[in-house]
PDB file of C-alpha atoms in Angstrom:
ATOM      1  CA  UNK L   1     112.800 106.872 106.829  1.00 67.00           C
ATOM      2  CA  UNK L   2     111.949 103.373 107.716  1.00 86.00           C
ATOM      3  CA  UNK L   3     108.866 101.511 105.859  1.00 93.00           C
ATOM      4  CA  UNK L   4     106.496  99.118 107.104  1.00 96.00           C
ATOM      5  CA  UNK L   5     103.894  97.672 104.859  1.00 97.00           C
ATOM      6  CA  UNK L   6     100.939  95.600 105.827  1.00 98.00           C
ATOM      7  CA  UNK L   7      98.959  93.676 103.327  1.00 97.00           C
ATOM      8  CA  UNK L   8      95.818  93.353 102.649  1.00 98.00           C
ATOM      9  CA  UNK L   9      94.630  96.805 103.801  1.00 97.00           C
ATOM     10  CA  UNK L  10      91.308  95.712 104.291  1.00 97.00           C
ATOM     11  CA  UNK L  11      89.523  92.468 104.722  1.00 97.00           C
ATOM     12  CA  UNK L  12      86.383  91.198 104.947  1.00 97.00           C
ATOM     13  CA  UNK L  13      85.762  87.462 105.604  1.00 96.00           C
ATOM     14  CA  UNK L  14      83.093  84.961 106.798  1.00 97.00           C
ATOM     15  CA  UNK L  15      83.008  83.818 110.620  1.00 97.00           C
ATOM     16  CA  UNK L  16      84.862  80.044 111.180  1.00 97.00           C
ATOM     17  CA  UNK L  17      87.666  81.268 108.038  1.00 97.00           C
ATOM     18  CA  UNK L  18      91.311  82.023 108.575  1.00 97.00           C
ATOM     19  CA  UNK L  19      92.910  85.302 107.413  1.00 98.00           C
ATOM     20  CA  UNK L  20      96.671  85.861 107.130  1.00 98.00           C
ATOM     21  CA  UNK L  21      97.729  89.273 107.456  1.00 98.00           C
ATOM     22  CA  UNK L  22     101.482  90.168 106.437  1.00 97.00           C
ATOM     23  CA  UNK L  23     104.233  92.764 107.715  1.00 97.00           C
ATOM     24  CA  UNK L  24     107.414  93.661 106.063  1.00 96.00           C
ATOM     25  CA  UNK L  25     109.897  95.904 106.944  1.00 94.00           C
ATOM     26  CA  UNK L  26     110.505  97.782 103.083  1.00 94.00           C
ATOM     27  CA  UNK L  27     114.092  99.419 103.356  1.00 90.00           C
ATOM     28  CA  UNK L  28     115.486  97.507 107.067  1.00 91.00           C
ATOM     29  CA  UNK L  29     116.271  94.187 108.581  1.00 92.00           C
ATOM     30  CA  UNK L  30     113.722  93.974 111.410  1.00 91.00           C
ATOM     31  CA  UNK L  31     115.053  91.745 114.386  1.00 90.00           C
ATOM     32  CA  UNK L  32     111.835  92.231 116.504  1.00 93.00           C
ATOM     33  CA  UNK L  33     108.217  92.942 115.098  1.00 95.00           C
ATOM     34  CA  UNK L  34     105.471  93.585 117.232  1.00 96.00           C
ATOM     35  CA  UNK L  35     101.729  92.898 116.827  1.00 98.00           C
ATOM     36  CA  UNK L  36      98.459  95.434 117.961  1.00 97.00           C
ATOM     37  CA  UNK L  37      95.399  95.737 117.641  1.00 97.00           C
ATOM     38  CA  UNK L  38      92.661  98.509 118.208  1.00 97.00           C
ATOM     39  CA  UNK L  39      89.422  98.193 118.580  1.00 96.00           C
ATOM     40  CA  UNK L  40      86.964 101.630 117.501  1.00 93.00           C
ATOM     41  CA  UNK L  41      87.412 104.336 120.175  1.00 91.00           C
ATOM     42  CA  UNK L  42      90.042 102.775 122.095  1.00 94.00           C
ATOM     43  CA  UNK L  43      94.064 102.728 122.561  1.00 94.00           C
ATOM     44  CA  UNK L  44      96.270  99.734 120.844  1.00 96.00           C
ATOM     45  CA  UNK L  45      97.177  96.582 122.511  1.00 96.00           C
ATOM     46  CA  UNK L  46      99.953  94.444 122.216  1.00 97.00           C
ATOM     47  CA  UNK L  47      98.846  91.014 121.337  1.00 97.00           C
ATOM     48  CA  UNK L  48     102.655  89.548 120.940  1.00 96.00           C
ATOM     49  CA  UNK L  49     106.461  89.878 119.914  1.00 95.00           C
ATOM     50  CA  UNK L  50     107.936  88.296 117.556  1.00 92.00           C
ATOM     51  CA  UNK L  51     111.901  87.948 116.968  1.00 88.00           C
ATOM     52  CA  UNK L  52     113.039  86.570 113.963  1.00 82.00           C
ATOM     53  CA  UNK L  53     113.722  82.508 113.962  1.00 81.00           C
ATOM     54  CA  UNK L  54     112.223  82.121 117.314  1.00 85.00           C
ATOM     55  CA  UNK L  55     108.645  81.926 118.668  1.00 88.00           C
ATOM     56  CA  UNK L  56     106.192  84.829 119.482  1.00 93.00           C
ATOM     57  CA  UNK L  57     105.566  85.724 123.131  1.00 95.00           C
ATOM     58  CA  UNK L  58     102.246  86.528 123.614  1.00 96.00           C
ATOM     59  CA  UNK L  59     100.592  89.266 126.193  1.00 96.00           C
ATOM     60  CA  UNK L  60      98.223  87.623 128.692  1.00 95.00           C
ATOM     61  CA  UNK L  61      94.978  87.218 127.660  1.00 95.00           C
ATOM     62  CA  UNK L  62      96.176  86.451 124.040  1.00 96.00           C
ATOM     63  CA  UNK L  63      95.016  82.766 122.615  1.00 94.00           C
ATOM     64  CA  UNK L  64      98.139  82.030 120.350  1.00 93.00           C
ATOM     65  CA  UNK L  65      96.445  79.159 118.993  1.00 95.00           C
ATOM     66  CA  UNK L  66      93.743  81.182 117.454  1.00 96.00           C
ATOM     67  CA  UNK L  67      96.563  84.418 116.567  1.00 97.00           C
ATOM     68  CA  UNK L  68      99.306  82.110 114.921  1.00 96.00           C
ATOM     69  CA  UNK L  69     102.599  84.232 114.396  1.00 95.00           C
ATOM     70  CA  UNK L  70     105.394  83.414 112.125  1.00 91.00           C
ATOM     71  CA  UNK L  71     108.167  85.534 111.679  1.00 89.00           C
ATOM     72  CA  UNK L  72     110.120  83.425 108.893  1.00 82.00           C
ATOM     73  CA  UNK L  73     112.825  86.541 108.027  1.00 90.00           C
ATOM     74  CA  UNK L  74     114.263  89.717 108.900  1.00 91.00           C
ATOM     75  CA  UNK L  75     111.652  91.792 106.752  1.00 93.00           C
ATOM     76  CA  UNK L  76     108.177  89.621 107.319  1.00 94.00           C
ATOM     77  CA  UNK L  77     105.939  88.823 109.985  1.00 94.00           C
ATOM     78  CA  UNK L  78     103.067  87.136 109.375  1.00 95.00           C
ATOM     79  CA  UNK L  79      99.549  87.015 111.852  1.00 97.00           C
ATOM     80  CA  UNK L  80      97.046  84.538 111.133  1.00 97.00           C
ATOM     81  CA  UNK L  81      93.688  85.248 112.874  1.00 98.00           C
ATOM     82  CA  UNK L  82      92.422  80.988 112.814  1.00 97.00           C
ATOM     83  CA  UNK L  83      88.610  80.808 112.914  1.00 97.00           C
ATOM     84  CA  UNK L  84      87.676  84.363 113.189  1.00 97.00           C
ATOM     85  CA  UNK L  85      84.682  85.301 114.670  1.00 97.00           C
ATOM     86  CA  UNK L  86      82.824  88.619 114.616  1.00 97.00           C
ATOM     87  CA  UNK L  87      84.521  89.444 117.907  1.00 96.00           C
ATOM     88  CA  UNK L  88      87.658  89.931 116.416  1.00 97.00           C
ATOM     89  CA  UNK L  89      87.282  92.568 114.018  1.00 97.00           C
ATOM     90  CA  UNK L  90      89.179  95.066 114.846  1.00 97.00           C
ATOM     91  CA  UNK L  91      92.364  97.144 113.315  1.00 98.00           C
ATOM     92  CA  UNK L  92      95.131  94.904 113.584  1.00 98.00           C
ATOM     93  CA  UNK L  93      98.901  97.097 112.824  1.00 98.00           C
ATOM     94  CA  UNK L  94     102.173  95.635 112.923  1.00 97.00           C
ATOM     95  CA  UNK L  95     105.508  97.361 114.229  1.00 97.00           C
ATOM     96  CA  UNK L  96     108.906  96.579 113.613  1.00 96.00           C
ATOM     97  CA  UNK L  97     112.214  97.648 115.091  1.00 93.00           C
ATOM     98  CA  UNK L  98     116.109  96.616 114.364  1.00 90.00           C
ATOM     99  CA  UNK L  99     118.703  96.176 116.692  1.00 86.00           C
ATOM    100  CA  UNK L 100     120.334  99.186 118.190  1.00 82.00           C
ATOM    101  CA  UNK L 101     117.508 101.761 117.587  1.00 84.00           C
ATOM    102  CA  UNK L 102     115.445 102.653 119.906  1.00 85.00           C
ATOM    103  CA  UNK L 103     112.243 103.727 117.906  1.00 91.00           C
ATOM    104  CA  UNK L 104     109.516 101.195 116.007  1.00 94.00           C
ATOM    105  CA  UNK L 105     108.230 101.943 112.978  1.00 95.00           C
ATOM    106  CA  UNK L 106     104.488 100.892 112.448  1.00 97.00           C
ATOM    107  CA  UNK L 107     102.578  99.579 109.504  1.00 97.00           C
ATOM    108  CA  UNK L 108      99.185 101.477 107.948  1.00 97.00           C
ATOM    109  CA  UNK L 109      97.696  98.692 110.075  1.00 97.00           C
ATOM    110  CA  UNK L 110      94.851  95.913 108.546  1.00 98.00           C
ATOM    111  CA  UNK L 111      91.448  96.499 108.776  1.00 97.00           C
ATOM    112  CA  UNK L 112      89.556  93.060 109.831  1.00 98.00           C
ATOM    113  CA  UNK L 113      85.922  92.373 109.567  1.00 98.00           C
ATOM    114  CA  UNK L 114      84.279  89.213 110.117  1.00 97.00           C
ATOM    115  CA  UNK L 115      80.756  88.683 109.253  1.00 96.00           C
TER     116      UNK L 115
ATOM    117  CA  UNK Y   1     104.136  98.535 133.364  1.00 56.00           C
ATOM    118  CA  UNK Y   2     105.823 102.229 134.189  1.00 61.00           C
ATOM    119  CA  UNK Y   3     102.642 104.426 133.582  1.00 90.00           C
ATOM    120  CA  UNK Y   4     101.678 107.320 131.745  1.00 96.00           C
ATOM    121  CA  UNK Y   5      99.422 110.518 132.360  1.00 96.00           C
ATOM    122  CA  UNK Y   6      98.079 112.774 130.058  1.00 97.00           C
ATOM    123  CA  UNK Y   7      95.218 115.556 129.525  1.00 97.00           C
ATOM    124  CA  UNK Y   8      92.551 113.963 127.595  1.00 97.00           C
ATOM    125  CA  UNK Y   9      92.683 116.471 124.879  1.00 97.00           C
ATOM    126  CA  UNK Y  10      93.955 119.678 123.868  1.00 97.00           C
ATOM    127  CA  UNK Y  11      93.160 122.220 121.479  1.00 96.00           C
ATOM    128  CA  UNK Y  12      95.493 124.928 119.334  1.00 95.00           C
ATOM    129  CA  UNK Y  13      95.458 127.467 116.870  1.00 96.00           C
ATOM    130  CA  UNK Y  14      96.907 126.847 112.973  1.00 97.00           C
ATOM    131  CA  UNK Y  15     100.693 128.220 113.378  1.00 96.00           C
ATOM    132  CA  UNK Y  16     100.852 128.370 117.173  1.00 96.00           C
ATOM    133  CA  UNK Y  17     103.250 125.751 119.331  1.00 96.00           C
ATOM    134  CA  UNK Y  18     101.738 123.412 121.479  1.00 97.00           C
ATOM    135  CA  UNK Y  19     102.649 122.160 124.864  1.00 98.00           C
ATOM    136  CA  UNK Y  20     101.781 118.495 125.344  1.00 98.00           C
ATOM    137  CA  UNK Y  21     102.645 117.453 129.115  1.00 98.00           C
ATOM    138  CA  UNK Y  22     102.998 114.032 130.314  1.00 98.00           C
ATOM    139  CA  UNK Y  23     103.307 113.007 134.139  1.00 97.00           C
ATOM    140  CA  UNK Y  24     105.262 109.339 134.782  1.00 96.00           C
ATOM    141  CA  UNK Y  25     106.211 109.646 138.374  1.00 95.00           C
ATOM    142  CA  UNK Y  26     107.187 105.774 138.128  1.00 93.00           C
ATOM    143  CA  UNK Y  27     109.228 106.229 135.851  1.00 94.00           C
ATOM    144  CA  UNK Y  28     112.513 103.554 136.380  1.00 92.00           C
ATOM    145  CA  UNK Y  29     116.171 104.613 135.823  1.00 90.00           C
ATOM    146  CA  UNK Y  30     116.120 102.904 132.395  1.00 92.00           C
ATOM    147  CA  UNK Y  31     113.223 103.504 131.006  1.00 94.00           C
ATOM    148  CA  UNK Y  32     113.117 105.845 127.967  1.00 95.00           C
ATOM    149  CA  UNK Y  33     110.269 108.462 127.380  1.00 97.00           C
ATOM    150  CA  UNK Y  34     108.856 108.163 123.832  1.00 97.00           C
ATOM    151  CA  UNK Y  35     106.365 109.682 122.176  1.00 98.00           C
ATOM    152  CA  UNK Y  36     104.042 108.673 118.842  1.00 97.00           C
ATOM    153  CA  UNK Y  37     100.990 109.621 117.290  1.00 98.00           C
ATOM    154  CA  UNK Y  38      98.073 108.100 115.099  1.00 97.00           C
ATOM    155  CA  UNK Y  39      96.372 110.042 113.017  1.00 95.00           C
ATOM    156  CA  UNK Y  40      92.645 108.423 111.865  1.00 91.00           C
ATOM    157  CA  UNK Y  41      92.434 105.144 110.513  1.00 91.00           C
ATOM    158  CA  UNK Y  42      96.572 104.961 110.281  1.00 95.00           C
ATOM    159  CA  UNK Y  43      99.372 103.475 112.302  1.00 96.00           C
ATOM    160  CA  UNK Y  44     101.308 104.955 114.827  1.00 97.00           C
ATOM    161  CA  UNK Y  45     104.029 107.467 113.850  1.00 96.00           C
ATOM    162  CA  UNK Y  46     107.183 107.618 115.842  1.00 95.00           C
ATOM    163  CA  UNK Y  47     107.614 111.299 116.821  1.00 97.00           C
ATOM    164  CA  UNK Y  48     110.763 111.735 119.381  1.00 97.00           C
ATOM    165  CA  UNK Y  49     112.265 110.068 122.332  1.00 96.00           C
ATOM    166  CA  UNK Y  50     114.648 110.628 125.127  1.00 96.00           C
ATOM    167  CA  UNK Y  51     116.312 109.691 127.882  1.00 96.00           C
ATOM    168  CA  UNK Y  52     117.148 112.228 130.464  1.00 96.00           C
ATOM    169  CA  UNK Y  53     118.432 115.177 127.580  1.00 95.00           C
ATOM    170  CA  UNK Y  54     116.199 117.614 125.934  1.00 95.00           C
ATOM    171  CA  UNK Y  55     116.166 115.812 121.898  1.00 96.00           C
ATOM    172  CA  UNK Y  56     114.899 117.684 119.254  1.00 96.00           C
ATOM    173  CA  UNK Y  57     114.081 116.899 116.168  1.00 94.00           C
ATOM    174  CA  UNK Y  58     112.447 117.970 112.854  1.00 93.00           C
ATOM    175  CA  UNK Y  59     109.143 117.252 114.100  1.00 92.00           C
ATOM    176  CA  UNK Y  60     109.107 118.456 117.737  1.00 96.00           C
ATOM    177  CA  UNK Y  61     111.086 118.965 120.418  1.00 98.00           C
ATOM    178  CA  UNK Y  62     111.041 116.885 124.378  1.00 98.00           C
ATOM    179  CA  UNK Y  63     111.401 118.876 127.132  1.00 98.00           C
ATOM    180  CA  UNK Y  64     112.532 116.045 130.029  1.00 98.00           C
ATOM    181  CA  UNK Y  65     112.448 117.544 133.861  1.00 97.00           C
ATOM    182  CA  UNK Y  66     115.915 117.246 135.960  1.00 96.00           C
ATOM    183  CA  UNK Y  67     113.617 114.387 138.075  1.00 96.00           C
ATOM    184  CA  UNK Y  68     112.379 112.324 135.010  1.00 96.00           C
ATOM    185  CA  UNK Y  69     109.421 111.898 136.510  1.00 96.00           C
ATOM    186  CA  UNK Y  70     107.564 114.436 133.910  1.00 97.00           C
ATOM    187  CA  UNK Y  71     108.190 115.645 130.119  1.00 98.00           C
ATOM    188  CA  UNK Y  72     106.390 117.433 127.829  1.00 98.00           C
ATOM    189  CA  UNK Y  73     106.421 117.410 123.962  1.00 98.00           C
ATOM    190  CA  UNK Y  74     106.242 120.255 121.911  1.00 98.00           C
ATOM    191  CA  UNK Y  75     105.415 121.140 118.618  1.00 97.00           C
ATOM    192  CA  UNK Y  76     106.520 124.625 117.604  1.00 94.00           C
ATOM    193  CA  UNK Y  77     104.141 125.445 115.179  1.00 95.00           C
ATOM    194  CA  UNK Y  78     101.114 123.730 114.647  1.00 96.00           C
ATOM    195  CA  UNK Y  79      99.848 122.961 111.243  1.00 96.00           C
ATOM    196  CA  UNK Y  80      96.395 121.149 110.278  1.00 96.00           C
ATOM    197  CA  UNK Y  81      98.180 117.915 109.764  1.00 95.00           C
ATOM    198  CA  UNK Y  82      99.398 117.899 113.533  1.00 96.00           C
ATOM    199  CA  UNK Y  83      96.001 116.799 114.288  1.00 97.00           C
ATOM    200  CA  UNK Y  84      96.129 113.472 115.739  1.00 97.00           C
ATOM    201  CA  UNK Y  85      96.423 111.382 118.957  1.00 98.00           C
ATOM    202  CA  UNK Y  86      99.677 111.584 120.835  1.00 98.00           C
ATOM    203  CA  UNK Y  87     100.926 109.522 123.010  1.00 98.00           C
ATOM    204  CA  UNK Y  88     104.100 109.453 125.354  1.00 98.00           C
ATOM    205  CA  UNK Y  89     105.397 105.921 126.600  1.00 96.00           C
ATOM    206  CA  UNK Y  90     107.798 104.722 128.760  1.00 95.00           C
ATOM    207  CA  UNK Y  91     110.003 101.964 126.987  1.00 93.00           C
ATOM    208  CA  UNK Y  92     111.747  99.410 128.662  1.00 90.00           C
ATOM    209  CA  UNK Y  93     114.706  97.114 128.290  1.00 88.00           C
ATOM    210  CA  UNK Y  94     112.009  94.792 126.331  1.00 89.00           C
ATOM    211  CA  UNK Y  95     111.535  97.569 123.786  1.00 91.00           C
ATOM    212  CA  UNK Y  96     107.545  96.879 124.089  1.00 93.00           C
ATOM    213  CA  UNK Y  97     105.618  99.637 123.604  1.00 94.00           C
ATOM    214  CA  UNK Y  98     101.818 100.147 126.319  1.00 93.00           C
ATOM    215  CA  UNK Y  99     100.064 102.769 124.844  1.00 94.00           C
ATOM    216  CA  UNK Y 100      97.426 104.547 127.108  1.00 93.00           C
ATOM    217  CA  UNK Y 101      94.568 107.052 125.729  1.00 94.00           C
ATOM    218  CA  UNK Y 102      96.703 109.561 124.979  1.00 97.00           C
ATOM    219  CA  UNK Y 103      96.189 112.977 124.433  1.00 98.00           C
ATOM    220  CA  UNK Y 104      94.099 113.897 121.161  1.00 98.00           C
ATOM    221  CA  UNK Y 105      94.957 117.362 119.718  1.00 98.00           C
ATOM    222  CA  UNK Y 106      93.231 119.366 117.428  1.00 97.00           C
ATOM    223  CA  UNK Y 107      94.274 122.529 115.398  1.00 97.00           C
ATOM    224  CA  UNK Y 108      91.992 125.056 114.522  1.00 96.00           C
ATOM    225  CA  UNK Y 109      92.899 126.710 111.552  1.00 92.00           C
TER     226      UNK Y 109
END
């Protein structure tokens, strides 16, 4: 089956930094990726899409100057989280899907904690 | 957004199917009924979807009513590693994905 990876796994960084978190699609040329995150107890969110050579829509309520989202080639998104603060530590998990299928296939997701 | 309703939780014995319902009365002409589930600490897992046919698959099967304003998922025989949160969306033309609570299941073994 289809393979998403998300790197790092886990990450622990200091409030006012920037983290980058990556997606790739392993094994299939993803033409839209998606971008969630979860906070402890609660359902995902979609925080933006993201089609390849193009910019990311974001969801209302999303800053996308503080979530910057590049999605350079078919097989990697990238999310950087600019001056995180401890408010946004959360689970963040990528999704991608390729054109004519109908399901996405989501990453192990990124766990983010900001001190 | 088309919306979803499901029972908070449900609970099964090791080896015994399990009905999962899911109520979307709003549900538009194009919208397609797919379900996922997260097991702790992981990313979603695409389970089935469907249109207005019953699909199975190895995983499970989706029972869709003749109205398409109801489904409900089944897994024929649960095993320990069913455990998880499932979830049934409705997917639109955009392909985006809202996922509500969800209904978390657990198997007793």
């Amino acid at each position: 089956g289809a393979v998403v990876s998300q790197h790092p796994s886990r990450v622990i960084c200091k409030s006012g930094t920037s983290v980058k978190i990556e997606c790739r699609s392993l094994d299939f040329q993803a033409t839209t990726m998606f971008w969630y995150r979860q906070f402890p107890k609660q359902s995902l969110m979609l925080m933006a899409t993201s089609n390849e050579g193009s910019k990311a829509t974001y969801e209302q309520g999303v800053e996308k100057d503080k979530f910057l989202i590049n999605h350079a080639s078919l097989t990697l998104s990238t999310l950087t989280v600019t001056s995180a603060h401890p408010e946004d530590s959360s689970f963040y998990i990528c999704s991608a899907r390729t054109s004519g299928h109908n399901e996405q296939f989501f990453g192990p997701g990124t766990r983010l904690t900001v001190l | 957004d088309a919306k979803t309703t499901q029972p908070n939780s449900m609970e099964s014995n090791e080896e015994e199917p399990v009905h999962l319902p899911c109520n979307h009365s709003t549900i538009s002409g194009t919208d397609y009924i797919h379900w996922y589930r997260q097991l702790p600490s992981q990313g979603p897992e695409y389970v089935i979807h469907g249109l207005t046919s019953n699909v199975n698959n190895r995983m499970a099967s989706l029972a869709i009513a003749e109205d398409r304003k109801s489904s409900t998922l089944i897994l024929h025989r649960a095993t320990l590693r069913d455990a998880a949160v499932y979830y049934c969306i409705l997917r639109g033309n955009d392909y985006k994905l809202s996922f509500g609570a969800g209904t978390t299941v657990t198997v007793r073994a």
